[in-house]
CSV table of C-alpha atoms in Angstrom, one decimal:
chain,number,residue,atom,x,y,z
A,1,MET,CA,17.8,-14.7,-42.3
A,2,ALA,CA,18.5,-13.8,-46.0
A,3,LEU,CA,20.9,-11.0,-46.9
A,4,THR,CA,19.3,-7.7,-48.1
A,5,GLY,CA,20.6,-5.7,-51.0
A,6,HIS,CA,21.3,-2.0,-50.9
A,7,PHE,CA,18.8,-1.5,-53.7
A,8,GLU,CA,16.0,-2.6,-51.4
A,9,LYS,CA,16.3,0.6,-49.3
A,10,ARG,CA,13.6,3.2,-49.6
A,11,LEU,CA,13.6,6.8,-48.5
A,12,GLN,CA,11.0,9.4,-47.8
A,13,LEU,CA,11.5,13.1,-47.0
A,14,GLY,CA,9.1,15.6,-45.6
A,15,GLN,CA,8.8,18.8,-43.6
A,16,GLU,CA,8.0,18.9,-39.9
A,17,SER,CA,5.1,20.8,-38.4
A,18,ALA,CA,7.3,21.6,-35.4
A,19,TYR,CA,10.8,20.7,-34.4
A,20,GLY,CA,11.0,16.9,-34.0
A,21,SER,CA,7.4,16.3,-35.0
A,22,ILE,CA,7.0,14.0,-37.9
A,23,GLY,CA,4.9,15.6,-40.7
A,24,VAL,CA,2.1,14.1,-42.7
A,25,THR,CA,3.2,14.9,-46.2
A,26,ARG,CA,6.1,12.7,-47.4
A,27,ARG,CA,7.7,12.3,-50.8
A,28,THR,CA,9.4,9.1,-51.8
A,29,VAL,CA,12.9,10.1,-53.1
A,30,PRO,CA,15.1,8.0,-55.3
A,31,PHE,CA,18.8,8.3,-54.3
A,32,GLN,CA,22.2,7.1,-55.3
A,33,SER,CA,23.8,6.9,-51.9
A,34,GLU,CA,23.1,7.8,-48.3
A,35,THR,CA,24.7,7.8,-44.9
A,36,PHE,CA,22.3,7.7,-41.9
A,37,SER,CA,24.1,7.6,-38.6
A,38,LEU,CA,23.2,8.4,-35.0
A,39,ASP,CA,26.2,9.6,-33.1
A,40,ILE,CA,26.2,8.9,-29.3
A,41,PRO,CA,29.6,10.0,-28.0
A,42,ASN,CA,31.0,8.7,-24.7
A,43,THR,CA,31.8,11.2,-22.1
A,44,PRO,CA,35.0,9.9,-20.4
A,45,VAL,CA,35.8,9.8,-16.8
A,46,ALA,CA,38.8,12.1,-16.2
A,47,ASP,CA,39.3,11.4,-12.5
A,48,VAL,CA,42.4,9.5,-11.4
A,49,TRP,CA,41.4,6.1,-9.8
A,50,GLY,CA,44.8,5.0,-8.5
A,51,ASN,CA,45.7,2.8,-11.4
A,52,ARG,CA,46.0,2.7,-15.2
A,53,THR,CA,42.6,1.0,-15.8
A,54,PRO,CA,40.1,3.3,-17.5
A,55,ARG,CA,36.6,3.7,-16.0
A,56,LYS,CA,33.5,3.7,-18.1
A,57,GLY,CA,32.0,7.1,-18.9
A,58,TRP,CA,28.4,8.0,-19.6
A,59,GLN,CA,26.4,8.7,-22.7
A,60,GLY,CA,27.0,12.2,-24.2
A,61,PRO,CA,24.7,14.3,-26.4
A,62,ARG,CA,23.0,12.5,-29.2
A,63,VAL,CA,22.9,13.9,-32.8
A,64,SER,CA,22.1,12.3,-36.1
A,65,THR,CA,24.2,13.3,-39.2
A,66,PRO,CA,22.4,12.0,-42.3
A,67,SER,CA,23.6,12.8,-45.8
A,68,ILE,CA,22.0,12.0,-49.2
A,69,ASP,CA,23.3,12.0,-52.8
A,70,PHE,CA,20.6,12.2,-55.5
A,71,ASP,CA,19.9,13.4,-59.0
A,72,VAL,CA,17.8,16.6,-59.0
A,73,ALA,CA,14.4,15.8,-60.4
A,74,PRO,CA,11.2,17.9,-60.2
A,75,GLU,CA,8.8,17.1,-57.3
A,76,LEU,CA,11.1,14.5,-55.8
A,77,GLY,CA,12.4,16.1,-52.7
A,78,VAL,CA,14.4,19.1,-54.0
A,79,GLY,CA,11.6,21.6,-53.2
A,80,ASP,CA,11.5,20.5,-49.5
A,81,VAL,CA,15.3,20.6,-49.2
A,82,LEU,CA,15.3,24.2,-50.7
A,83,LYS,CA,12.5,25.3,-48.4
A,84,CYS,CA,14.4,24.0,-45.3
A,85,LEU,CA,17.7,25.3,-46.5
A,86,PHE,CA,16.4,28.9,-47.1
A,87,GLY,CA,13.7,28.9,-44.5
A,88,THR,CA,10.9,30.7,-46.4
A,89,SER,CA,8.9,29.9,-49.5
A,90,SER,CA,6.0,31.6,-51.3
A,91,ALA,CA,3.9,30.2,-54.2
A,92,SER,CA,1.9,31.8,-57.0
A,93,GLN,CA,0.1,30.4,-59.9
A,94,PHE,CA,2.2,30.3,-63.1
A,95,GLY,CA,0.8,29.8,-66.5
A,96,THR,CA,-1.9,27.1,-66.5
A,97,PHE,CA,-3.9,26.1,-63.4
A,98,THR,CA,-1.5,23.2,-62.7
A,99,SER,CA,1.7,25.3,-62.7
A,100,TYR,CA,3.1,27.0,-59.7
A,101,LYS,CA,6.1,29.2,-59.2
A,102,HIS,CA,7.8,28.8,-55.8
A,103,THR,CA,10.3,31.5,-54.5
A,104,PHE,CA,12.7,30.5,-51.7
A,105,THR,CA,14.3,33.3,-49.7
A,106,VAL,CA,16.5,33.4,-46.7
A,107,ARG,CA,14.7,33.4,-43.4
A,108,ALA,CA,15.8,36.2,-41.1
A,109,VAL,CA,15.8,34.3,-37.8
A,110,ALA,CA,18.1,31.6,-36.5
A,111,GLU,CA,15.3,29.0,-36.0
A,112,PRO,CA,15.2,26.8,-39.1
A,113,ALA,CA,12.4,25.0,-40.9
A,114,THR,CA,13.1,21.4,-40.2
A,115,MET,CA,12.6,18.1,-42.0
A,116,PHE,CA,12.4,14.4,-41.3
A,117,ALA,CA,13.6,11.4,-43.2
A,118,ARG,CA,12.0,8.0,-43.1
A,119,LEU,CA,14.3,5.2,-44.1
A,120,LEU,CA,13.5,1.6,-44.8
A,121,GLU,CA,16.7,-0.4,-44.1
A,122,TYR,CA,17.5,-4.0,-44.7
A,123,GLY,CA,14.0,-4.5,-46.1
A,124,THR,CA,12.7,-4.7,-42.5
A,125,PHE,CA,13.6,-1.9,-40.2
A,126,VAL,CA,12.1,1.5,-40.5
A,127,TYR,CA,13.6,4.6,-38.8
A,128,ASP,CA,12.5,8.2,-38.6
A,129,TYR,CA,15.4,10.7,-38.4
A,130,ASN,CA,13.6,13.8,-37.0
A,131,GLY,CA,14.5,17.4,-36.3
A,132,LEU,CA,16.7,17.6,-39.4
A,133,ALA,CA,18.2,21.0,-40.2
A,134,VAL,CA,19.8,21.3,-43.6
A,135,ASP,CA,23.5,22.0,-42.9
A,136,ALA,CA,24.8,22.0,-46.4
A,137,LEU,CA,23.7,21.5,-50.0
A,138,ASP,CA,26.0,21.1,-53.0
A,139,LEU,CA,24.7,21.3,-56.6
A,140,ASN,CA,26.7,20.0,-59.5
A,141,TYR,CA,25.8,20.9,-63.1
A,142,PRO,CA,28.1,18.7,-65.2
A,143,ALA,CA,28.7,19.2,-68.9
A,144,LYS,CA,27.5,15.7,-69.4
A,145,GLY,CA,25.0,14.0,-67.1
A,146,ASN,CA,22.2,14.9,-64.7
A,147,VAL,CA,22.2,17.8,-62.2
A,148,HIS,CA,23.3,16.2,-58.9
A,149,ALA,CA,22.8,17.2,-55.3
A,150,SER,CA,24.5,16.3,-52.1
A,151,ALA,CA,22.6,17.3,-49.0
A,152,LYS,CA,23.9,17.1,-45.4
A,153,PHE,CA,21.8,17.4,-42.3
A,154,LEU,CA,22.1,17.7,-38.5
A,155,GLY,CA,19.2,16.0,-36.7
A,156,LYS,CA,17.6,15.5,-33.3
A,157,ASP,CA,17.3,11.7,-32.9
A,158,ARG,CA,16.5,8.4,-34.6
A,159,ILE,CA,13.2,6.8,-33.6
A,160,ALA,CA,11.1,3.9,-34.8
A,161,GLY,CA,9.1,4.6,-38.0
A,162,THR,CA,6.1,3.1,-39.7
A,163,ALA,CA,6.5,0.7,-42.6
A,164,PHE,CA,5.7,2.2,-46.0
A,165,THR,CA,5.7,1.2,-49.6
A,166,GLY,CA,6.2,4.6,-51.2
A,167,THR,CA,5.0,5.8,-54.6
A,168,TYR,CA,7.6,7.4,-56.8
A,169,GLY,CA,6.7,10.3,-59.1
A,170,THR,CA,7.8,10.6,-62.7
A,171,LEU,CA,11.6,10.6,-62.7
A,172,ALA,CA,12.8,13.3,-65.1
A,173,PRO,CA,16.1,14.6,-63.8
A,174,PHE,CA,17.3,18.1,-64.9
A,175,THR,CA,20.2,17.9,-67.4
A,176,PRO,CA,22.5,21.0,-67.9
A,177,PHE,CA,23.4,20.4,-71.6
A,178,GLY,CA,21.0,22.4,-73.7
A,179,ASN,CA,18.8,23.2,-70.7
A,180,LEU,CA,21.0,25.5,-68.5
A,181,SER,CA,21.3,29.2,-69.3
A,182,VAL,CA,24.1,31.0,-67.4
A,183,LEU,CA,23.6,34.8,-67.3
A,184,ILE,CA,26.5,37.0,-66.2
A,185,ASP,CA,25.4,40.6,-65.7
A,186,GLY,CA,22.2,39.8,-67.4
A,187,THR,CA,23.8,38.4,-70.6
A,188,ALA,CA,23.7,34.7,-71.4
A,189,SER,CA,27.2,33.3,-71.8
A,190,PRO,CA,27.8,30.6,-74.3
A,191,ASP,CA,31.3,29.9,-72.8
A,192,VAL,CA,30.4,28.4,-69.4
A,193,ARG,CA,30.4,24.7,-68.4
A,194,ASP,CA,30.8,22.5,-65.3
A,195,VAL,CA,28.9,24.7,-62.9
A,196,LYS,CA,29.0,24.0,-59.2
A,197,VAL,CA,27.1,25.8,-56.4
A,198,GLY,CA,27.5,25.2,-52.7
A,199,PHE,CA,25.4,26.4,-49.7
A,200,LYS,CA,26.6,26.2,-46.1
A,201,ASN,CA,23.9,26.8,-43.5
A,202,ASN,CA,26.1,26.5,-40.3
A,203,ALA,CA,23.4,24.4,-38.5
A,204,ALA,CA,23.7,23.3,-34.9
A,205,GLN,CA,21.7,21.2,-32.5
A,206,HIS,CA,21.5,22.2,-28.9
A,207,VAL,CA,21.1,20.0,-25.8
A,208,MET,CA,19.4,21.8,-23.0
A,209,ALA,CA,19.2,21.0,-19.3
A,210,GLY,CA,16.8,18.3,-18.5
A,211,THR,CA,16.5,16.9,-22.0
A,212,ASN,CA,18.2,13.5,-21.4
A,213,ASN,CA,21.1,14.2,-23.8
A,214,THR,CA,18.7,14.6,-26.7
A,215,PRO,CA,18.8,18.0,-28.6
A,216,SER,CA,15.7,20.1,-28.1
A,217,LYS,CA,16.6,23.1,-30.3
A,218,ALA,CA,18.1,23.6,-33.7
A,219,THR,CA,19.6,26.8,-35.1
A,220,VAL,CA,21.2,27.9,-38.4
A,221,GLY,CA,23.8,30.6,-38.8
A,222,MET,CA,24.8,32.7,-41.8
A,223,LEU,CA,23.8,31.1,-45.1
A,224,GLU,CA,27.0,31.1,-47.2
A,225,ALA,CA,26.8,30.6,-51.0
A,226,SER,CA,29.7,30.1,-53.3
A,227,GLY,CA,30.5,28.3,-56.5
A,228,GLU,CA,32.7,27.5,-59.4
A,229,PHE,CA,32.5,27.2,-63.2
A,230,VAL,CA,34.8,26.8,-66.2
A,231,LEU,CA,34.9,29.8,-68.5
A,232,TYR,CA,36.3,29.5,-72.0
A,233,LEU,CA,38.2,32.8,-72.6
A,234,GLN,CA,37.5,35.0,-75.6
A,235,ASN,CA,38.4,38.3,-74.0
A,236,GLU,CA,39.6,39.7,-70.7
A,237,THR,CA,36.2,41.0,-69.4
A,238,GLU,CA,35.7,38.6,-66.6
A,239,LEU,CA,39.5,38.4,-65.8
A,240,ASN,CA,39.5,42.2,-65.3
A,241,LYS,CA,36.5,41.9,-62.9
A,242,PHE,CA,38.6,39.5,-60.8
A,243,ILE,CA,41.7,41.8,-60.9
A,244,ASN,CA,39.6,44.9,-60.0
A,245,LYS,CA,37.3,43.1,-57.5
A,246,THR,CA,34.3,44.2,-59.5
A,247,SER,CA,31.0,42.6,-58.6
A,248,SER,CA,28.7,40.8,-61.1
A,249,THR,CA,25.3,39.3,-61.1
A,250,LEU,CA,24.8,35.6,-61.8
A,251,GLN,CA,21.7,33.7,-62.8
A,252,LEU,CA,21.5,29.9,-63.4
A,253,ASN,CA,18.2,29.2,-65.2
A,254,LEU,CA,17.5,25.5,-65.7
A,255,GLN,CA,14.6,24.0,-67.6
A,256,GLY,CA,13.3,20.5,-67.6
A,257,THR,CA,10.6,18.6,-69.4
A,258,THR,CA,7.0,19.8,-70.0
A,259,PHE,CA,4.4,19.1,-67.3
A,260,SER,CA,2.3,16.1,-68.1
A,261,LEU,CA,-0.9,18.1,-67.3
A,262,SER,CA,0.1,21.7,-68.0
A,263,GLY,CA,0.4,21.4,-71.8
A,264,THR,CA,3.1,24.1,-72.2
A,265,SER,CA,4.8,24.8,-68.9
A,266,LYS,CA,8.2,23.3,-68.2
A,267,TYR,CA,9.8,22.4,-64.9
A,268,GLU,CA,12.3,25.0,-63.9
A,269,MET,CA,14.9,25.4,-61.2
A,270,ASN,CA,16.5,28.9,-61.1
A,271,LEU,CA,19.1,30.4,-58.9
A,272,LYS,CA,19.7,34.1,-58.7
A,273,PHE,CA,22.8,35.8,-57.2
A,274,PRO,CA,22.5,39.6,-57.2
A,275,ASN,CA,26.1,40.2,-56.1
A,276,ILE,CA,29.0,37.8,-56.7
A,277,GLU,CA,32.7,38.4,-56.6
A,278,TYR,CA,35.4,36.2,-58.1
A,279,ARG,CA,37.8,34.9,-55.6
A,280,ALA,CA,40.0,32.9,-57.9
A,281,PHE,CA,40.6,33.0,-61.7
A,282,PRO,CA,43.4,30.5,-62.6
A,283,ILE,CA,44.0,30.2,-66.4
A,284,GLN,CA,44.1,26.6,-67.5
A,285,ASN,CA,44.0,24.2,-70.4
A,286,GLN,CA,40.5,22.8,-70.8
A,287,ASP,CA,40.4,20.2,-73.6
A,288,GLY,CA,42.9,22.1,-75.6
A,289,VAL,CA,41.2,25.5,-75.1
A,290,ILE,CA,42.4,28.4,-73.0
A,291,ALA,CA,39.9,28.6,-70.1
A,292,ALA,CA,39.6,29.8,-66.5
A,293,GLY,CA,38.5,27.8,-63.4
A,294,VAL,CA,36.4,30.6,-61.9
A,295,ALA,CA,35.6,30.5,-58.2
A,296,TRP,CA,33.2,33.0,-56.6
A,297,ASN,CA,31.4,34.0,-53.4
A,298,ALA,CA,27.9,35.5,-53.1
A,299,TYR,CA,27.1,38.5,-51.0
A,300,PHE,CA,24.0,40.6,-50.3
A,301,GLY,CA,23.1,42.9,-53.1
A,302,THR,CA,20.2,45.0,-54.5
A,303,ASN,CA,19.5,45.3,-58.2
A,304,ALA,CA,17.2,44.1,-61.0
A,305,VAL,CA,18.1,40.5,-60.2
A,306,GLY,CA,16.8,40.8,-56.6
A,307,THR,CA,17.5,42.0,-53.1
A,308,ALA,CA,19.3,39.2,-51.4
A,309,ALA,CA,22.5,37.2,-51.5
A,310,VAL,CA,20.6,34.3,-53.2
A,311,ILE,CA,17.1,33.6,-54.4
A,312,ALA,CA,15.9,30.2,-55.6
A,313,GLU,CA,12.9,29.5,-57.8
A,314,LEU,CA,11.1,26.3,-58.7
A,315,ILE,CA,8.3,25.9,-61.3
A,316,ASP,CA,6.3,22.7,-61.0
A,317,SER,CA,2.8,21.3,-60.2
A,318,VAL,CA,3.1,21.3,-56.4
A,319,ALA,CA,0.7,23.9,-55.0
A,320,SER,CA,2.8,24.7,-51.9
A,321,TYR,CA,6.0,23.8,-50.0
A,322,ASP,CA,4.8,25.4,-46.8
């Protein structure tokens, strides 16, 4: 049997119609690295058997823990991940008939929208990882390079999948330089770089009685949002906010390339935080310039930016992520 290169792997992501049920719509997603594992812990025998020889235990609760690292590109999986991270999405026509604006908001209940991943491994074996709840998502907007995402999931199981070829869409990753507008309290700041945003969904899988050690329910907890950025200091305005624990609004508006069919509409991925508070503000040397490594947390707020802790928006040619 010939060896198989890592580059021969293929990945598809999609949403489930119900927990654990493989959906019909799948998007083939290019990725940089992945870890797909199925954890089957051993439940040990704690009884004393009269000697120092261990006794074999039995199979404990199963859970899959996939993670994926990928460049964020329009229509190549990021919309599905955002939908399942937040739980709720709505779509409206934007501009021309091929453009849609999707708004992702936090679902009020603990039951999440779930995903599945279909992975072709070793050029031969196909596995479906089902019942995936998005546990965490980290977004990195580097000063140079593409916007990058790291997504972590908790899943129900790994089952046999159906072989696929997969058709990739147009790869046009978002790039922060020249295309990212950072608004603090409604004003665009020219002094921000190296933005990072992290979401923690506090997901859990639950094994119920009579389910043969396989999870039958998934839940999510509080959706926590936080982030960091480097701020070149020209005054003490933001430093005083940190000292006085003054809240701010933060908007990250990211534009991509023009739709191939829309004519004028551009891909967009926007994040809105109506209420952030700086939790750290260390002054540092950044390439010979006085700067601050700002860290912040997001909280629920109500103002012109929105009524939420976080709102996400996508503009693309996908009609719906529901």
